[in-house]
N, C-alpha and C. Protein backbone atom coordinates (compact mmCIF):
# COMPACT_ATOMS: atom_id res chain seq x y z
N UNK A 1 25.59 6.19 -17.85
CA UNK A 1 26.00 5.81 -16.53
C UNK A 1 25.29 4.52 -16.15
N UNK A 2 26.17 3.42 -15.76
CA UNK A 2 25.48 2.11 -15.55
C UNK A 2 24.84 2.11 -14.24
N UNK A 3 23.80 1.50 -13.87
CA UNK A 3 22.92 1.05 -12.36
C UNK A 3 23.51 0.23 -11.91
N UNK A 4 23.67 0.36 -10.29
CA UNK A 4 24.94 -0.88 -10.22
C UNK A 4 23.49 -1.54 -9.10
N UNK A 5 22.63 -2.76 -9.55
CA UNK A 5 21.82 -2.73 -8.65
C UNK A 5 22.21 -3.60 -7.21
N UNK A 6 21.58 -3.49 -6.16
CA UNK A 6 21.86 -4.42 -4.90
C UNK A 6 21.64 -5.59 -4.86
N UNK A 7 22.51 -6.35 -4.15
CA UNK A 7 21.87 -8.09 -3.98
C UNK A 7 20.98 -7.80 -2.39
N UNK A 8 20.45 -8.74 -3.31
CA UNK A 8 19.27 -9.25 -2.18
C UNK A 8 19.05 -10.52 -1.83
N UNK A 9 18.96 -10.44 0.01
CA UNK A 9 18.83 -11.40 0.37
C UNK A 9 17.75 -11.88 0.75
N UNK A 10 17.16 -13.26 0.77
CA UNK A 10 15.88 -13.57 1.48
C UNK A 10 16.12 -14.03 2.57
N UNK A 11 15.03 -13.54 3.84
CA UNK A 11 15.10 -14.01 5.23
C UNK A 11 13.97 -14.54 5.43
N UNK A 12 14.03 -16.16 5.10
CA UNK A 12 12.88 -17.24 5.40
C UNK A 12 13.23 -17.18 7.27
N UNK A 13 11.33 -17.15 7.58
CA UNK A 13 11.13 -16.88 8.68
C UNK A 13 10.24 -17.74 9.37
N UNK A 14 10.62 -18.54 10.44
CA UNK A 14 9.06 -19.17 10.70
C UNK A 14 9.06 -19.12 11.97
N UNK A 15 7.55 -19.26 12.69
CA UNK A 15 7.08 -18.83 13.80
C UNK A 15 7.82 -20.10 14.75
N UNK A 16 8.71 -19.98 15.99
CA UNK A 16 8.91 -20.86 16.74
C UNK A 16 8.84 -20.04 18.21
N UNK A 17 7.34 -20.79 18.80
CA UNK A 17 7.05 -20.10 20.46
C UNK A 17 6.43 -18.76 19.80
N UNK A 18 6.81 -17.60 20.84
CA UNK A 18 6.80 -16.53 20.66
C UNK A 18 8.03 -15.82 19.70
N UNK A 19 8.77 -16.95 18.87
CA UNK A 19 9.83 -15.38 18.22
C UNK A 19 9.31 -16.10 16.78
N UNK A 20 10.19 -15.08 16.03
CA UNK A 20 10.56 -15.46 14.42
C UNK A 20 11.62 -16.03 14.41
N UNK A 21 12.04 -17.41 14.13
CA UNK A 21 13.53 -17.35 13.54
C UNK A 21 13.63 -17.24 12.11
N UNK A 22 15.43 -16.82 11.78
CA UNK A 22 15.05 -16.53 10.63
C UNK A 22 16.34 -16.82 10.31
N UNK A 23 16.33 -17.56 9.31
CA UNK A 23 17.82 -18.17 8.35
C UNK A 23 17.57 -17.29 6.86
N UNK A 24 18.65 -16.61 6.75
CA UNK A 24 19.04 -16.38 5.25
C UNK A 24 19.80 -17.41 4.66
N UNK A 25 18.28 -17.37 3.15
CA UNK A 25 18.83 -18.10 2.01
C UNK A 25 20.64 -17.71 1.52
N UNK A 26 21.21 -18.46 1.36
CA UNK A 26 22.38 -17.87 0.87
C UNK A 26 23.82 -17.59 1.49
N UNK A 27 23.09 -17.39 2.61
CA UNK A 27 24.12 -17.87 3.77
C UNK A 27 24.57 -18.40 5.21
N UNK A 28 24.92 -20.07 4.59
CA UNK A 28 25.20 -21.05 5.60
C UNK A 28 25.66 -20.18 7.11
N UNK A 29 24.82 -20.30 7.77
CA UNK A 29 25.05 -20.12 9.55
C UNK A 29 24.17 -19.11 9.83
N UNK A 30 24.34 -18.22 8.89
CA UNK A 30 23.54 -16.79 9.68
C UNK A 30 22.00 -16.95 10.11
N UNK A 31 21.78 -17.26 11.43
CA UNK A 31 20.18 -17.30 12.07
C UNK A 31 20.56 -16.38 12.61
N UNK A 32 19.40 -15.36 13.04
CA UNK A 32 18.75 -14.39 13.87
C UNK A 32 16.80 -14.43 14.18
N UNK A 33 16.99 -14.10 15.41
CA UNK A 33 15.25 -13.95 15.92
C UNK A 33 14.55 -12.62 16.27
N UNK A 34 13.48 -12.44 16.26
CA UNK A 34 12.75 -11.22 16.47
C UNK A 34 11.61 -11.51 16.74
N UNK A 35 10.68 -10.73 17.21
CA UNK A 35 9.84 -11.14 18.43
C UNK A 35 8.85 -10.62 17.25
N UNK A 36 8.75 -9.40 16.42
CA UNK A 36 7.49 -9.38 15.85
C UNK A 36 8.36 -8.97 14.34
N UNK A 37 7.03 -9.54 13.46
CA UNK A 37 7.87 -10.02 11.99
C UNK A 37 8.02 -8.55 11.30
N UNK A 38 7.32 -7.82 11.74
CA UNK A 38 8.06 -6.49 11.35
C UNK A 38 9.40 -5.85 11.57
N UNK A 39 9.92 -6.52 12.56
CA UNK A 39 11.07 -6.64 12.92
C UNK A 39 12.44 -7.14 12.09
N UNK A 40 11.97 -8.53 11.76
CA UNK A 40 12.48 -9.15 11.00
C UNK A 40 14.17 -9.05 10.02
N UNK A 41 12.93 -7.91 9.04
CA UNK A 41 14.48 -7.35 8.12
C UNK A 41 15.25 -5.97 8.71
N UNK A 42 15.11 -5.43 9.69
CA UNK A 42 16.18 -5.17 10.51
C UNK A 42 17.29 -5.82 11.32
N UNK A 43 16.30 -6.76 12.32
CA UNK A 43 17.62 -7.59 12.65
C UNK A 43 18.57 -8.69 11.32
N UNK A 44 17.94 -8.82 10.61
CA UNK A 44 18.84 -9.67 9.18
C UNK A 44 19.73 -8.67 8.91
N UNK A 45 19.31 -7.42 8.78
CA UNK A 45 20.14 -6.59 8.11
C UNK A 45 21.17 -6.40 8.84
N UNK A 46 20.83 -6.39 10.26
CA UNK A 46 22.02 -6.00 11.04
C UNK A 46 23.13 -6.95 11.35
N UNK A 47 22.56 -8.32 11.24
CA UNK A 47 22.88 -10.08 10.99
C UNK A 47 23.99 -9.53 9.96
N UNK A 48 23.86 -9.39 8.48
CA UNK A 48 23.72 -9.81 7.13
C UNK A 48 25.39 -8.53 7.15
N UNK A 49 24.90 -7.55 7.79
CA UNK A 49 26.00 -6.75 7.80
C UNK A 49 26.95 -6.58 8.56
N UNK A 50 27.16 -7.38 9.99
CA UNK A 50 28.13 -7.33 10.54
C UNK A 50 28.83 -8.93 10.62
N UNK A 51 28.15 -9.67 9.85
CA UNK A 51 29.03 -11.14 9.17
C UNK A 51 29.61 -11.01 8.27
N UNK A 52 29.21 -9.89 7.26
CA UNK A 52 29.95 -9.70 6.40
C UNK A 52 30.65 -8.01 6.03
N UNK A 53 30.40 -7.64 7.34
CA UNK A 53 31.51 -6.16 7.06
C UNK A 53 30.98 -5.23 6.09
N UNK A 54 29.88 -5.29 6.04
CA UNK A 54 29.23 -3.76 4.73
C UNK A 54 28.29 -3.05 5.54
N UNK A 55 27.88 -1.97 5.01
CA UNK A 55 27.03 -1.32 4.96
C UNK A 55 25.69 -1.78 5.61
N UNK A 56 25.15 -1.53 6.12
CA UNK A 56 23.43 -1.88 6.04
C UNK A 56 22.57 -1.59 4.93
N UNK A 57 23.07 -0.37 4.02
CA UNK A 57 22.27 -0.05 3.21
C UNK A 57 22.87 -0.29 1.97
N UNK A 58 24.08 -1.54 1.91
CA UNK A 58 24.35 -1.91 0.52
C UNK A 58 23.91 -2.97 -0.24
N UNK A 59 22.69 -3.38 1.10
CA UNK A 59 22.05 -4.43 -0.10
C UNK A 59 20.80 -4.69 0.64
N UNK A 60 19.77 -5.21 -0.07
CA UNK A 60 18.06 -5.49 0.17
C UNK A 60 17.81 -6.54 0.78
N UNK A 61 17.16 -6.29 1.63
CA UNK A 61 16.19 -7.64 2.35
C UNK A 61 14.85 -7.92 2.16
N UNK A 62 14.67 -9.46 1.61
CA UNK A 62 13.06 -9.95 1.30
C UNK A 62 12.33 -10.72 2.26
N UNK A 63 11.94 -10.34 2.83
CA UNK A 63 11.56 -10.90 4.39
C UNK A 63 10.35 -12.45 3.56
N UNK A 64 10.28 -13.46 4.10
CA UNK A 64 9.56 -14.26 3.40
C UNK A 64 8.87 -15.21 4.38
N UNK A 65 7.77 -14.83 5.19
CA UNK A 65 7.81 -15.56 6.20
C UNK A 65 7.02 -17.01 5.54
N UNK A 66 6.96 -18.01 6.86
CA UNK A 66 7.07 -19.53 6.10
C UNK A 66 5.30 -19.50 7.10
N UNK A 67 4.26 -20.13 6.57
CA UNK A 67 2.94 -19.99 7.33
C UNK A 67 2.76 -21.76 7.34
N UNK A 68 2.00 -21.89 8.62
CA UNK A 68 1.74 -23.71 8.25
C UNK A 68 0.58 -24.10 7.83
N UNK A 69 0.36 -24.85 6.44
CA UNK A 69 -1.01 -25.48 6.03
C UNK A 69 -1.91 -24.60 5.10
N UNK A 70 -3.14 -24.40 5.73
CA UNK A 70 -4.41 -23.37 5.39
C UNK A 70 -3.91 -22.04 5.52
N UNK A 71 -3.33 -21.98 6.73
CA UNK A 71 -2.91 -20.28 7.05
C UNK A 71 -2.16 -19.56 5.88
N UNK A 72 -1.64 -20.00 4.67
CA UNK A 72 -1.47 -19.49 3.98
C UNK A 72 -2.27 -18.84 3.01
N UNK A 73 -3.34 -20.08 2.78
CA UNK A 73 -3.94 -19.53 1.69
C UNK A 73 -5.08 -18.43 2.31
N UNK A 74 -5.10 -18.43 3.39
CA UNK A 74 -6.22 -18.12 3.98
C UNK A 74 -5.57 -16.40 3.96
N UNK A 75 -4.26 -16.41 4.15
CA UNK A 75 -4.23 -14.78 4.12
C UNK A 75 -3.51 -14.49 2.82
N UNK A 76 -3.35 -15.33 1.92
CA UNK A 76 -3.30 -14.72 0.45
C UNK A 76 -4.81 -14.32 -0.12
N UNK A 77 -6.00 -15.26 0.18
CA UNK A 77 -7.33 -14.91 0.32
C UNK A 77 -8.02 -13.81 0.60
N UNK A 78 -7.34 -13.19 1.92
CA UNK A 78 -7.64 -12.23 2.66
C UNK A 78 -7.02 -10.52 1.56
N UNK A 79 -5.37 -11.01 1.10
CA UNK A 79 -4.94 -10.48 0.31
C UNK A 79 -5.49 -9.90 -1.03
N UNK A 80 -6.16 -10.77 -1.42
CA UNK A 80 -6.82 -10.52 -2.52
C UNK A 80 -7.77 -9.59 -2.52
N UNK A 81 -8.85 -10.40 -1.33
CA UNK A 81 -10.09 -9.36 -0.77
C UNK A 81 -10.05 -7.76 -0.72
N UNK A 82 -8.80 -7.85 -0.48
CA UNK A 82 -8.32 -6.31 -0.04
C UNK A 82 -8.18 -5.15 -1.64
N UNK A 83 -7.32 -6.17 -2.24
CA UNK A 83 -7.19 -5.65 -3.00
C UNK A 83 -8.25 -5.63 -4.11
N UNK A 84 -9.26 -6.34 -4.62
CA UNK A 84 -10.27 -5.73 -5.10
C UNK A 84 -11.20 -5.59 -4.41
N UNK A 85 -11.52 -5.27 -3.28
CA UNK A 85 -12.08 -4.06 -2.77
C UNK A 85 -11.30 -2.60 -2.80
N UNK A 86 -10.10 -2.58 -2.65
CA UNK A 86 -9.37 -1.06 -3.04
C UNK A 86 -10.05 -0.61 -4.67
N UNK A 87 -9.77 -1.33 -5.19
CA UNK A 87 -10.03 -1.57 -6.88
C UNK A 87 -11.59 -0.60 -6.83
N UNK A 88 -12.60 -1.60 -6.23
CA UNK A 88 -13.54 -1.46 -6.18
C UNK A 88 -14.14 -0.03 -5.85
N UNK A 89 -13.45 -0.19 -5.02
CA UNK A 89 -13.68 1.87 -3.95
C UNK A 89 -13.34 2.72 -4.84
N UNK A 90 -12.10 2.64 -5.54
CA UNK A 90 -11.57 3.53 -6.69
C UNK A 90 -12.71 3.98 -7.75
N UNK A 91 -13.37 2.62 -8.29
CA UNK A 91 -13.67 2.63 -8.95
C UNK A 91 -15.25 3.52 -8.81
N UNK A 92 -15.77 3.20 -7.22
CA UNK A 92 -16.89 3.73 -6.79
C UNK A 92 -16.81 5.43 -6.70
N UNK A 93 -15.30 5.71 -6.18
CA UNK A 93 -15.13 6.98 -6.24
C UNK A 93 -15.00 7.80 -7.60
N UNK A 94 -14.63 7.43 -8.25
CA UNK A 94 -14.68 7.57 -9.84
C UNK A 94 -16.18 8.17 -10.57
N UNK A 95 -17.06 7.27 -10.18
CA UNK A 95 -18.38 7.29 -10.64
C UNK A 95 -19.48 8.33 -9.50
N UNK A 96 -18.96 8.34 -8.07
CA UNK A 96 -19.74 9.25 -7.67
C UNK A 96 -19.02 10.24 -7.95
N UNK A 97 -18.19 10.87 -8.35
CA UNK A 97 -17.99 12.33 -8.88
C UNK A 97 -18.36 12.54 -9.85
N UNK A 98 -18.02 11.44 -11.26
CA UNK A 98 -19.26 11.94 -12.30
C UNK A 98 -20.49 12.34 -12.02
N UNK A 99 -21.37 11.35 -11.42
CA UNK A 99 -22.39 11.32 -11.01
C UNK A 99 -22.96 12.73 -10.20
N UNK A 100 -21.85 12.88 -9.32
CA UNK A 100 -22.11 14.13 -8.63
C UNK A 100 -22.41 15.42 -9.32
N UNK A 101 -20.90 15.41 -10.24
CA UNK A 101 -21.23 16.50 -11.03
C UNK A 101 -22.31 16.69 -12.38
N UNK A 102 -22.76 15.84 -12.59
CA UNK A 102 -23.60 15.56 -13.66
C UNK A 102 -24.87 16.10 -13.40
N UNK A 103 -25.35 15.75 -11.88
CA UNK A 103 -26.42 16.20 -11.55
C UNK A 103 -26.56 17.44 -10.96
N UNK A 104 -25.37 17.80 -10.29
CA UNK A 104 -25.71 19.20 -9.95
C UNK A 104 -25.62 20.37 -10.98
N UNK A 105 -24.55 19.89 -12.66
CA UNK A 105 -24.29 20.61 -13.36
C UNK A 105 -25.56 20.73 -14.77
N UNK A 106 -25.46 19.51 -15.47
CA UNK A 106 -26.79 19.06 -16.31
C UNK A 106 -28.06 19.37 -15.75
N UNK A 107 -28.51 18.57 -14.55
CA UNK A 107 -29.76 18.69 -14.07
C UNK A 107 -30.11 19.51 -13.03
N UNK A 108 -29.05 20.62 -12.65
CA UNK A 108 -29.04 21.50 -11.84
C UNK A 108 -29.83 21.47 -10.68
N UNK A 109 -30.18 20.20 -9.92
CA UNK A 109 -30.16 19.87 -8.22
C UNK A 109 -28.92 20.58 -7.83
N UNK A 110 -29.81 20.60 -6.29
CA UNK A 110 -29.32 20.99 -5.12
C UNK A 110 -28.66 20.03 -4.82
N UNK A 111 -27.21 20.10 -3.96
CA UNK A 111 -26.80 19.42 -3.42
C UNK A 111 -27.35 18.21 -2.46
N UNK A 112 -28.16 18.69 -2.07
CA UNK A 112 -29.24 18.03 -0.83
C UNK A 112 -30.25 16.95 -1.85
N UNK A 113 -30.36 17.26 -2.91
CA UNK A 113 -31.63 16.33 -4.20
C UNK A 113 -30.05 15.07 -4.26
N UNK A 114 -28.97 15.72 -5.32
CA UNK A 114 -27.87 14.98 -5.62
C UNK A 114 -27.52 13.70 -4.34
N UNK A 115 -27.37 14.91 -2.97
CA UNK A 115 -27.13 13.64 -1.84
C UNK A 115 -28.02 12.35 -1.68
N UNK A 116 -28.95 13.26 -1.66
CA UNK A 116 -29.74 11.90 -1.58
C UNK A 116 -30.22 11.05 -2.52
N UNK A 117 -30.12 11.05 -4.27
CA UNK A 117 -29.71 10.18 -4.87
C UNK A 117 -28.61 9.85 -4.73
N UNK A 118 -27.28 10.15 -4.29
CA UNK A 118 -26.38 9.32 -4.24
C UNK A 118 -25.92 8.49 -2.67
N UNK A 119 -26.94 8.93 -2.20
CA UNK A 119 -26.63 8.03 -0.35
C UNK A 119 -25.22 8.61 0.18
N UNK A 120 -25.64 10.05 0.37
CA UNK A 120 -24.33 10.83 0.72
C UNK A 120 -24.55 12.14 0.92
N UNK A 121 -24.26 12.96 2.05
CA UNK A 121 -24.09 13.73 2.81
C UNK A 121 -23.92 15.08 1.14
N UNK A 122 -25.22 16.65 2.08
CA UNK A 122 -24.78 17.83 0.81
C UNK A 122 -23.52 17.77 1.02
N UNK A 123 -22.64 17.91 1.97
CA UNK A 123 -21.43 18.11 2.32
C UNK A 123 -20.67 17.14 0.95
N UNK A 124 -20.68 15.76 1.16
CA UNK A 124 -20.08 15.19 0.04
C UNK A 124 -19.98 15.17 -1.16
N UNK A 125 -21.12 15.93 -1.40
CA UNK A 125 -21.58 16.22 -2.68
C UNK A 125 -21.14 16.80 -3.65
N UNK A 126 -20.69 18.37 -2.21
CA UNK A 126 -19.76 19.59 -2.94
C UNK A 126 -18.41 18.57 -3.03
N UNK A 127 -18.17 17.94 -2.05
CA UNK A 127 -16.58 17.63 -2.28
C UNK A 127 -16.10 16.99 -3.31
N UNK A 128 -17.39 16.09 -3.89
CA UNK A 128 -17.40 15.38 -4.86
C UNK A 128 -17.32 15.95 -6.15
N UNK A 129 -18.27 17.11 -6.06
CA UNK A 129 -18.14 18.16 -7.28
C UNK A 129 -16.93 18.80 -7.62
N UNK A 130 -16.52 18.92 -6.77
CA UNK A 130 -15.04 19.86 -6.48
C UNK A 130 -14.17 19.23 -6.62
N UNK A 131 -13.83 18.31 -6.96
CA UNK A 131 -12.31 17.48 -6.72
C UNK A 131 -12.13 18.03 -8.56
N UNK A 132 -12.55 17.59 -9.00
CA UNK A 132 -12.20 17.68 -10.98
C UNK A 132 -12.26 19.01 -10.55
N UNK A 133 -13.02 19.80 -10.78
CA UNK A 133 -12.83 21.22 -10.93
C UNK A 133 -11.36 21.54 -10.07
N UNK A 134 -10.82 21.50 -9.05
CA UNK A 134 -9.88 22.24 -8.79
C UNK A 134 -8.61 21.27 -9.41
N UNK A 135 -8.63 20.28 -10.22
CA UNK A 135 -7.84 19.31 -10.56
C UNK A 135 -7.49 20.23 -12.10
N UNK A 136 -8.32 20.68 -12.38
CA UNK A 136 -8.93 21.16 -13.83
C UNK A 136 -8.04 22.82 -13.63
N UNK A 137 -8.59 23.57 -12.39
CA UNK A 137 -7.90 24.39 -12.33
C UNK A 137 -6.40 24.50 -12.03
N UNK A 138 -5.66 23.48 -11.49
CA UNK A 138 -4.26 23.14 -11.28
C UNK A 138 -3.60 23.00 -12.24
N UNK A 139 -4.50 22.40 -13.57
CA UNK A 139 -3.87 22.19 -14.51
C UNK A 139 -3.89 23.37 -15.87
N UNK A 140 -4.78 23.97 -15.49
CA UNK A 140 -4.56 25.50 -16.33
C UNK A 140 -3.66 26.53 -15.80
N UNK A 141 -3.53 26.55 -14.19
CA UNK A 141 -2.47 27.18 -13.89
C UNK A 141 -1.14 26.96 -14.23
N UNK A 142 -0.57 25.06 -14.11
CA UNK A 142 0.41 25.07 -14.90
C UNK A 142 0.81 24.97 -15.66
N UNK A 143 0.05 25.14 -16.79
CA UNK A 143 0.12 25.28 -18.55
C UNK A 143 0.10 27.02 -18.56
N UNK A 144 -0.15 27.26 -18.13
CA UNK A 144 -0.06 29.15 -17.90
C UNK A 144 1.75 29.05 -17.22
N UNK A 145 2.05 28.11 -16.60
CA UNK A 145 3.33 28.46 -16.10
C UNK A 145 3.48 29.06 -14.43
N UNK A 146 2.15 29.62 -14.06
CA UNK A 146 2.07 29.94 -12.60
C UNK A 146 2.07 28.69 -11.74
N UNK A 147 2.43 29.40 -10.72
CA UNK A 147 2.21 28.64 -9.24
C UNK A 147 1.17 28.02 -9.01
């Protein structure tokens, strides 16, 4: 069975006053405005579909807004930041559960010894311990075939 995929349009957007205007690439005339850019690919869509008689949901919108100067790089910058710091957290969360469990299991501390080598609450400790283990048990239940 073939994928019949959607066209997609882009709605270059740039800040004028308080609105967005916004011209789609692709097709001569169609402007529409919206007051906040989340907005954006709704009103296009609603633009995009009653100029041309379809659906709303027969084809994709790429909202692309237009930034002036520095302001771009400055929140692709910001973009980045974000994302390896997510990276980063993952990666932190990763290692305090080893960590967690290592010490309460190998070196058999108290939660309260563990917390406070790891700068974190007994409370976190267990939670930390606990995430693999009931991950561990989810996964023997459904290799057993149960619920």
């Amino acid at each position: 069975m073939a994928t019949v995929s959607k066209r997609t349009y882009t709605a270059v957007c740039r800040r004028v006053g308080d609105w967005w205007a916004v011209d789609v690439a692709g097709i001569r005339g169609l402007h529409t405005q919206a007051r906040r850019l989340d907005q954006v690919e709704a009103m296009t869509r609603d633009a995009i579909a009653l100029l041309k008689s379809v659906a709303p949901s027969s084809f994709d919108v790429k909202v692309e807004p237009l930034l002036e100067g520095d302001v771009e790089q400055t929140v692709a910058a910001a973009t980045e930041a974000s994302e390896r710091a997510r990276v980063a957290a993952e990666e932190a969360g990763r290692l305090q559960r080893n960590a967690a469990r290592t010490l309460l299991k190998k070196y058999r501390l108290t939660v309260r010894d563990a917390g406070v080598l790891l700068h974190v609450s007994p409370q976190r400790v267990s939670q930390l311990a606990k995430v693999k283990a009931s991950a561990a048990s989810n996964a023997r239940r459904n290799r057993a075939g149960k619920p």
